[in-house]
Amino acid sequence: MNVLVINCGSSSLKYQVIDSDSEKALAKGLCERIGIDGRLVYQPNGGEKEITECAMPTHTEAVRMVLDALVNPKTGVFKSLDEIDAVGHRLVHGGERFASSTLINEEVIQAVEECSDLAPLHNPANLIGVRACQEVLKDVPMAGVFDTAFHQTMPMEAYLYGVPYEYYEKYKVRKYGFHGTSHSYVSKRAAEMLNKPCESLKTIVCHLGNGASVCAVKNGKSIDTSMGLSPLEGLVMGTRSGDIDPSAVEFLAKKEGLGLEEILNVLNKESGVYGLSGLSSDFRDLDRAAGEGDARAKAARDVFCYRAAKYIGSYVAAMNGVDVICFTAGVGENDGKVREKICSYLGYLGIELDKEANKARGEEVTLSTPDSRVAVLLVPTNEELAICRETVALIKK
Ligand code: ADP
């Protein structure tokens, strides 16, 4: 089956076409600056990357451009659009309604719309992508794969906040967690790498990208994760603050004369390692600057690593142990110094990192020594493949 995987944001649309039999990407790319001017990036597997500037007033034109590129006689990967068998959409927030992926119909769209209160930045944009695909690919079946679904197995003590219970009853204010597709994929791959059933393992997945979260996976199920009602909770991230005392919001609002929305914008977009370093959200820049003696760049990395190590420690407590710790996403897959620093806090678990193995980047590797009491693995995530698999499974059902 050929599956078009779509990850749609408010002004961008990332796509990948995957052949589900070989599990190989046939082509991938993105549309940027939708509604502004428009740029299409298209790359067939093994071919050159093409960049085309073209007007994309709405996401519908963006989807049309992607499809035109896929059937382009010279560089396309299909002869006709009939070769697209299904579309898998990444959907961010499924609330408590969606504990698994689902085929998309009008009722599902409405239910996702109802979750938009919880994810006003993401869900409406995701649905625009769904509508645009429906318009252009009329009869092709579509599936929605939620970032929150994997975490719906969290027990009540993990997902309830210590606030008046009626807020949960009335508004469903609770921890939901995100990056679920990645945490699920990586924890399963880790079990395969260790040649053990997922159901017998206590796994901690550190998804460290621009957005970052840690997840405790016990016997194959998410039992806790660091992001919350929104992706702002938890780790210090590229530009997000992660956990802070809520009183600081009021304090800063008063001192800086900012409204609630402006403060939240600061916490989402101007904080994290970017805000701490005053330099960049990119760990490559921080590494370079720290190497040149920039104390704030070093501090930003140290804060990031310390917070990650604290979450790992808390999930060891939550699971009463840990068998394997996985690193994934942009920072986790590429930055050996960050991995080493985080693991340096975990010696009490009997973790020993193999310094040579820890030089690896972007490939499946065991990073711990054979004597290490806990396995440490580098497992590159592949959310698109996970979405493709879910989509195929739903359609075959
Ligand atoms: P997201 O999907 O959340 O946008 P990614 O998982 O792609 O993020 O991670 C992007 C981040 O990964 C970059 O901001 C950068 O900090 C980090 N990164 C990417 N490549 C490297 C590298 N070679 N060394 C260190 N960090 C890297």
Coordinates of C-alpha atoms and ligand atoms in Angstrom, one line a residue:
M1 CA 0.0 0.0 0.0
N2 CA 1.2 3.5 -0.7
V3 CA 0.5 5.8 2.2
L4 CA 0.7 9.6 2.1
V5 CA 1.6 10.8 5.6
I6 CA 0.7 14.4 6.4
N7 CA 1.8 16.6 9.3
C8 CA -0.1 19.9 8.8
G9 CA 0.7 23.1 10.8
S10 CA -0.8 26.5 10.4
S11 CA 1.5 27.6 7.6
S12 CA 3.4 24.5 6.7
L13 CA 2.6 20.9 5.6
K14 CA 5.2 18.2 5.9
Y15 CA 4.6 15.0 3.8
Q16 CA 6.1 11.7 3.1
V17 CA 4.9 8.9 0.8
I18 CA 5.7 5.4 2.2
D19 CA 5.4 2.0 0.6
S20 CA 4.0 0.0 3.5
D21 CA 5.3 -3.3 2.1
S22 CA 9.0 -2.3 1.9
E23 CA 8.5 0.4 4.6
K24 CA 10.6 2.7 2.5
A25 CA 9.9 6.4 1.9
L26 CA 9.3 7.0 -1.8
A27 CA 9.4 10.7 -1.6
K28 CA 9.2 13.4 1.1
G29 CA 9.2 17.2 1.6
L30 CA 7.2 20.1 2.8
C31 CA 5.2 23.1 1.9
E32 CA 6.2 26.3 3.7
R33 CA 4.8 29.8 4.0
I34 CA 1.3 28.7 3.1
G35 CA -1.0 31.7 2.9
I36 CA 2.1 34.0 2.7
D37 CA 3.8 33.3 -0.6
G38 CA 4.5 29.6 -0.8
R39 CA 7.4 27.2 -1.3
L40 CA 7.4 23.5 -2.1
V41 CA 10.3 21.2 -1.2
Y42 CA 10.1 17.8 -2.9
Q43 CA 12.6 15.0 -2.8
P44 CA 12.1 11.6 -4.4
N45 CA 14.0 8.8 -2.7
G46 CA 17.6 8.8 -3.9
G47 CA 17.0 11.9 -6.0
E48 CA 17.8 15.6 -5.8
K49 CA 15.9 18.0 -3.5
E50 CA 13.8 20.4 -5.6
I51 CA 12.6 23.7 -4.3
T52 CA 9.8 25.5 -6.1
E53 CA 8.5 28.9 -5.2
C54 CA 4.8 28.9 -6.0
A55 CA 1.7 30.7 -4.7
M56 CA -0.2 28.7 -2.1
P57 CA -3.0 30.9 -0.7
T58 CA -4.5 27.9 1.2
H59 CA -3.6 24.4 2.2
T60 CA -5.8 23.0 -0.6
E61 CA -3.3 24.5 -3.1
A62 CA -0.4 23.1 -1.1
V63 CA -1.9 19.6 -1.2
R64 CA -2.4 20.0 -5.0
M65 CA 1.2 21.0 -5.4
V66 CA 2.4 18.0 -3.5
L67 CA 0.3 15.7 -5.6
D68 CA 1.4 17.3 -8.8
A69 CA 5.0 16.8 -7.7
L70 CA 4.3 13.1 -6.9
V71 CA 3.0 12.5 -10.5
N72 CA 5.4 14.8 -12.3
P73 CA 6.5 12.8 -15.4
K74 CA 10.1 13.6 -14.8
T75 CA 10.7 13.4 -11.1
G76 CA 7.4 12.0 -9.7
V77 CA 7.2 8.6 -8.1
F78 CA 3.7 7.7 -9.4
K79 CA 2.1 7.6 -12.8
S80 CA -1.3 8.5 -11.5
L81 CA -2.8 9.6 -8.2
D82 CA -4.8 6.4 -8.1
E83 CA -1.6 4.8 -6.8
I84 CA -2.1 6.6 -3.4
D85 CA -4.1 4.1 -1.4
A86 CA -4.5 6.0 1.9
V87 CA -3.6 9.1 3.8
G88 CA -2.4 9.1 7.4
H89 CA -2.7 12.4 9.3
R90 CA -0.8 13.4 12.4
L91 CA -3.3 14.9 14.8
V92 CA -2.0 16.5 17.9
H93 CA -4.7 16.4 20.6
G94 CA -7.3 13.6 20.9
G95 CA -8.3 14.5 24.5
E96 CA -9.8 11.6 26.5
R97 CA -11.9 10.7 23.5
F98 CA -9.1 9.0 21.4
A99 CA -7.0 6.3 23.0
S100 CA -6.0 5.0 19.6
S101 CA -5.8 6.0 16.0
T102 CA -9.0 6.1 14.0
L103 CA -10.3 6.2 10.5
I104 CA -11.4 9.8 9.7
N105 CA -15.1 10.5 9.1
E106 CA -17.3 13.6 9.8
E107 CA -18.0 12.4 13.4
V108 CA -14.3 12.1 14.1
I109 CA -13.6 15.5 12.6
Q110 CA -16.2 17.0 14.9
A111 CA -14.7 15.3 17.9
V112 CA -11.2 16.6 17.1
E113 CA -12.7 20.0 16.7
E114 CA -14.2 19.7 20.1
C115 CA -10.6 19.0 21.5
S116 CA -9.4 22.2 19.9
D117 CA -9.9 24.1 23.1
L118 CA -7.1 22.0 24.5
A119 CA -4.8 22.5 21.6
P120 CA -5.7 25.8 19.9
L121 CA -2.3 26.1 18.2
H122 CA -2.4 22.6 16.7
N123 CA -5.8 20.9 16.2
P124 CA -7.4 23.5 13.9
A125 CA -4.3 23.5 11.7
N126 CA -4.3 19.6 11.6
L127 CA -7.9 19.7 10.5
I128 CA -7.3 22.1 7.7
G129 CA -4.9 19.5 6.3
V130 CA -7.5 16.8 6.6
R131 CA -10.1 19.0 4.8
A132 CA -7.6 19.9 2.1
C133 CA -6.9 16.3 1.4
Q134 CA -10.5 15.4 1.4
E135 CA -11.1 18.0 -1.2
V136 CA -8.4 16.8 -3.5
L137 CA -8.3 13.1 -2.9
K138 CA -12.0 12.5 -2.6
D139 CA -12.4 8.7 -2.1
V140 CA -9.1 7.9 -0.6
P141 CA -9.4 6.5 3.0
M142 CA -7.8 8.6 5.7
A143 CA -6.7 7.9 9.2
G144 CA -5.9 10.2 12.1
V145 CA -3.0 9.3 14.5
F146 CA -2.9 11.2 17.7
D147 CA 0.1 12.5 19.6
T148 CA -1.8 12.0 22.9
A149 CA -3.3 8.5 22.2
F150 CA -0.4 6.4 23.5
H151 CA -0.5 8.2 26.9
Q152 CA -4.2 7.4 27.5
T153 CA -3.0 4.4 29.5
M154 CA -1.6 6.6 32.2
P155 CA -3.2 5.9 35.6
M156 CA -5.2 8.5 37.4
E157 CA -2.5 9.3 39.9
A158 CA -0.2 10.3 37.0
Y159 CA -2.6 12.4 35.0
L160 CA -4.5 14.3 37.7
Y161 CA -3.2 17.7 38.7
G162 CA -3.5 18.8 42.3
V163 CA -6.2 21.3 41.5
P164 CA -10.0 21.3 42.4
Y165 CA -11.4 18.1 41.0
E166 CA -14.3 19.9 39.3
Y167 CA -11.8 21.5 36.8
Y168 CA -11.1 17.9 35.7
E169 CA -14.8 17.1 35.6
K170 CA -15.9 20.3 33.9
Y171 CA -13.0 21.0 31.6
K172 CA -10.9 17.8 31.5
V173 CA -7.9 19.7 32.9
R174 CA -5.3 17.0 33.3
K175 CA -2.0 15.7 31.9
Y176 CA -2.4 14.3 28.4
G177 CA 1.2 14.1 27.1
F178 CA 2.5 14.4 23.5
H179 CA 5.1 12.7 21.2
G180 CA 3.1 9.5 21.8
T181 CA 3.7 8.2 18.3
S182 CA 7.4 8.6 18.8
H183 CA 7.5 7.1 22.4
S184 CA 5.4 4.1 21.2
Y185 CA 7.6 3.5 18.1
V186 CA 10.9 3.9 20.0
S187 CA 9.9 1.7 23.0
K188 CA 8.8 -1.1 20.6
R189 CA 12.1 -0.8 18.6
A190 CA 14.1 -0.9 21.8
A191 CA 12.4 -4.2 22.8
E192 CA 13.2 -5.6 19.3
M193 CA 16.8 -4.5 19.6
L194 CA 17.1 -6.2 23.0
N195 CA 15.2 -9.2 21.6
K196 CA 12.8 -9.1 24.5
P197 CA 9.0 -8.7 24.6
C198 CA 7.9 -5.1 25.1
E199 CA 5.4 -6.4 27.7
S200 CA 8.3 -7.5 30.0
L201 CA 10.3 -4.3 30.0
K202 CA 10.5 -1.0 32.0
T203 CA 11.6 1.5 29.4
I204 CA 12.3 5.2 29.6
V205 CA 12.2 7.1 26.3
C206 CA 13.9 10.5 26.1
H207 CA 12.5 12.3 23.0
L208 CA 14.9 15.2 22.9
G209 CA 14.2 17.5 19.9
N210 CA 13.3 21.1 19.7
G211 CA 10.2 20.0 21.6
A212 CA 11.3 17.4 24.2
S213 CA 9.6 14.9 26.5
V214 CA 10.4 11.9 28.6
C215 CA 8.0 8.9 28.9
A216 CA 7.9 5.9 31.3
V217 CA 6.7 2.8 29.4
K218 CA 5.9 -0.1 31.6
N219 CA 5.1 -3.5 29.9
G220 CA 4.5 -1.7 26.6
K221 CA 2.1 1.0 28.1
S222 CA 2.8 4.7 28.8
I223 CA 2.3 5.2 32.6
D224 CA 3.7 8.7 32.8
T225 CA 5.2 11.4 30.6
S226 CA 6.6 14.9 31.1
M227 CA 4.4 17.0 28.9
G228 CA 1.0 17.9 30.3
L229 CA -2.3 19.5 29.3
S230 CA -0.2 21.2 26.6
P231 CA 3.4 20.6 25.3
L232 CA 4.7 23.4 27.6
E233 CA 5.1 21.2 30.8
G234 CA 8.1 19.2 31.6
L235 CA 11.6 19.4 30.2
V236 CA 13.4 22.6 29.4
M237 CA 13.2 22.6 25.6
G238 CA 14.5 24.5 22.6
T239 CA 12.3 27.6 23.2
R240 CA 9.8 26.3 25.9
S241 CA 10.4 26.8 29.6
G242 CA 9.0 23.4 30.7
D243 CA 8.0 23.3 34.4
I244 CA 8.0 26.6 36.3
D245 CA 6.2 27.8 39.4
P246 CA 2.8 29.1 38.2
S247 CA 3.3 32.1 40.6
A248 CA 6.1 33.2 38.3
V249 CA 3.5 33.9 35.6
E250 CA 1.7 36.5 37.7
F251 CA 5.0 37.9 39.1
L252 CA 6.4 38.4 35.6
A253 CA 3.2 39.7 34.2
K254 CA 3.2 42.5 36.8
K255 CA 6.9 43.3 36.5
E256 CA 7.0 43.3 32.7
G257 CA 3.5 44.7 32.2
L258 CA 2.5 41.8 30.0
G259 CA -0.8 40.1 29.5
L260 CA -1.4 36.4 30.0
E261 CA -1.2 35.6 26.3
E262 CA 2.1 37.5 26.0
I263 CA 3.6 35.7 29.0
L264 CA 2.6 32.4 27.5
N265 CA 4.2 33.4 24.2
V266 CA 7.4 34.1 26.1
L267 CA 7.2 30.7 27.8
N268 CA 6.5 28.9 24.5
K269 CA 8.8 30.8 22.1
E270 CA 11.4 32.8 24.0
S271 CA 12.4 30.5 26.8
G272 CA 14.1 27.1 27.1
V273 CA 17.8 26.9 26.1
Y274 CA 17.2 29.8 23.7
G275 CA 16.1 32.1 26.5
L276 CA 18.7 30.9 28.9
S277 CA 21.6 31.2 26.4
G278 CA 20.3 34.3 24.7
L279 CA 21.8 32.8 21.6
S280 CA 20.0 29.9 20.0
S281 CA 17.6 27.0 20.5
D282 CA 19.9 24.8 18.4
F283 CA 22.3 22.5 20.4
R284 CA 24.9 22.7 17.7
D285 CA 25.2 26.5 18.3
L286 CA 25.2 26.0 22.0
D287 CA 28.0 23.4 21.8
R288 CA 30.1 25.7 19.6
A289 CA 29.5 28.7 21.9
A290 CA 30.2 26.7 25.1
G291 CA 33.4 25.5 23.5
E292 CA 34.4 29.1 23.0
G293 CA 33.8 29.9 26.7
D294 CA 30.3 31.2 26.6
A295 CA 29.1 30.6 30.1
R296 CA 25.3 31.1 29.4
A297 CA 25.4 28.6 26.5
K298 CA 27.0 26.1 28.9
A299 CA 24.5 26.9 31.6
A300 CA 21.6 26.3 29.2
R301 CA 22.9 22.9 28.2
D302 CA 23.5 22.0 31.9
V303 CA 20.0 23.0 32.9
F304 CA 18.5 21.0 30.0
C305 CA 20.5 17.9 31.0
Y306 CA 19.8 18.2 34.7
R307 CA 16.0 18.5 34.2
A308 CA 16.1 15.4 31.9
A309 CA 18.0 13.4 34.4
K310 CA 15.5 14.4 37.2
Y311 CA 12.6 13.2 35.1
I312 CA 14.4 9.9 34.4
G313 CA 15.0 9.5 38.1
S314 CA 11.3 10.1 38.8
Y315 CA 10.2 7.5 36.3
V316 CA 12.6 5.0 37.8
A317 CA 10.6 5.6 41.0
A318 CA 7.3 5.4 39.2
M319 CA 8.1 2.0 37.6
N320 CA 10.1 0.7 40.6
G321 CA 13.1 0.2 38.3
V322 CA 14.2 0.5 34.7
D323 CA 15.6 -1.9 32.1
V324 CA 16.4 0.4 29.2
I325 CA 16.7 4.1 28.6
C326 CA 16.4 5.3 25.0
F327 CA 17.5 8.5 23.4
T328 CA 15.8 9.8 20.3
A329 CA 14.9 12.9 18.1
G330 CA 17.3 15.7 16.9
V331 CA 19.3 16.2 20.1
G332 CA 19.0 12.7 21.4
E333 CA 20.1 11.1 18.1
N334 CA 23.0 13.5 17.4
D335 CA 24.4 15.0 20.6
G336 CA 26.7 12.6 22.4
K337 CA 27.7 15.2 24.9
V338 CA 24.1 15.7 26.0
R339 CA 23.6 12.0 26.3
E340 CA 26.8 11.6 28.4
K341 CA 25.9 14.5 30.7
I342 CA 22.4 13.1 31.3
C343 CA 23.8 9.6 32.0
S344 CA 26.4 11.1 34.3
Y345 CA 23.6 11.6 36.9
L346 CA 22.5 8.0 36.6
G347 CA 25.5 6.1 37.9
Y348 CA 23.5 5.0 40.9
L349 CA 21.4 2.8 38.5
G350 CA 24.6 1.0 37.5
I351 CA 24.6 2.7 34.1
E352 CA 27.9 2.6 32.2
L353 CA 28.1 4.4 28.9
D354 CA 30.5 3.1 26.3
K355 CA 32.3 6.3 25.2
E356 CA 33.2 4.9 21.8
A357 CA 29.7 3.8 21.1
N358 CA 28.3 7.1 22.3
K359 CA 30.0 8.8 19.3
A360 CA 27.2 7.3 17.1
R361 CA 24.7 9.6 15.4
G362 CA 21.3 8.8 13.9
E363 CA 21.6 5.0 13.9
E364 CA 20.3 2.2 16.1
V365 CA 23.1 1.5 18.5
T366 CA 23.6 0.2 22.1
L367 CA 25.4 3.0 24.0
S368 CA 26.0 1.2 27.2
T369 CA 28.7 -1.3 28.0
P370 CA 27.9 -5.0 28.3
D371 CA 28.3 -4.7 32.1
S372 CA 25.9 -1.8 32.4
R373 CA 22.9 -2.8 34.6
V374 CA 20.6 -0.8 32.5
A375 CA 20.8 -0.8 28.7
V376 CA 21.1 2.6 27.1
L377 CA 20.1 2.7 23.4
L378 CA 20.1 5.2 20.6
V379 CA 16.9 4.6 18.6
P380 CA 16.2 7.1 15.8
T381 CA 12.5 7.9 15.8
N382 CA 10.3 7.5 12.7
E383 CA 6.9 9.0 13.3
E384 CA 6.0 8.9 9.7
L385 CA 6.6 5.2 9.5
A386 CA 4.6 4.7 12.7
I387 CA 1.7 6.8 11.2
C388 CA 1.9 4.7 8.0
R389 CA 1.7 1.4 9.9
E390 CA -1.3 2.6 12.0
T391 CA -3.1 3.8 8.8
V392 CA -2.5 0.4 7.1
A393 CA -3.7 -1.5 10.2
L394 CA -6.9 0.5 10.4
I395 CA -7.7 0.1 6.7
K396 CA -7.0 -3.7 6.7
K397 CA -9.3 -4.0 9.7
Ligands
ADP1 P1 11.4 19.0 16.1 O1 10.9 17.8 15.4 O2 10.9 19.1 17.5 O3 11.4 20.3 15.4 P2 14.0 17.6 15.9 O4 13.7 16.3 16.6 O5 14.1 17.7 14.5 O6 12.9 18.7 16.4 O7 15.3 18.3 16.6 C1 15.8 19.5 16.2 C2 16.9 19.9 17.1 O8 17.9 18.8 17.1 C3 17.7 21.1 16.6 O9 17.1 22.3 17.1 C4 19.1 20.9 17.3 O10 19.1 21.4 18.6 C5 19.2 19.4 17.4 N1 20.2 18.8 16.5 C6 20.0 18.5 15.2 N2 21.2 18.0 14.7 C7 22.1 18.1 15.7 C8 23.5 17.8 15.8 N3 24.2 17.3 14.8 N4 24.1 17.9 17.0 C9 23.4 18.4 18.0 N5 22.1 18.8 18.0 C10 21.5 18.6 16.8

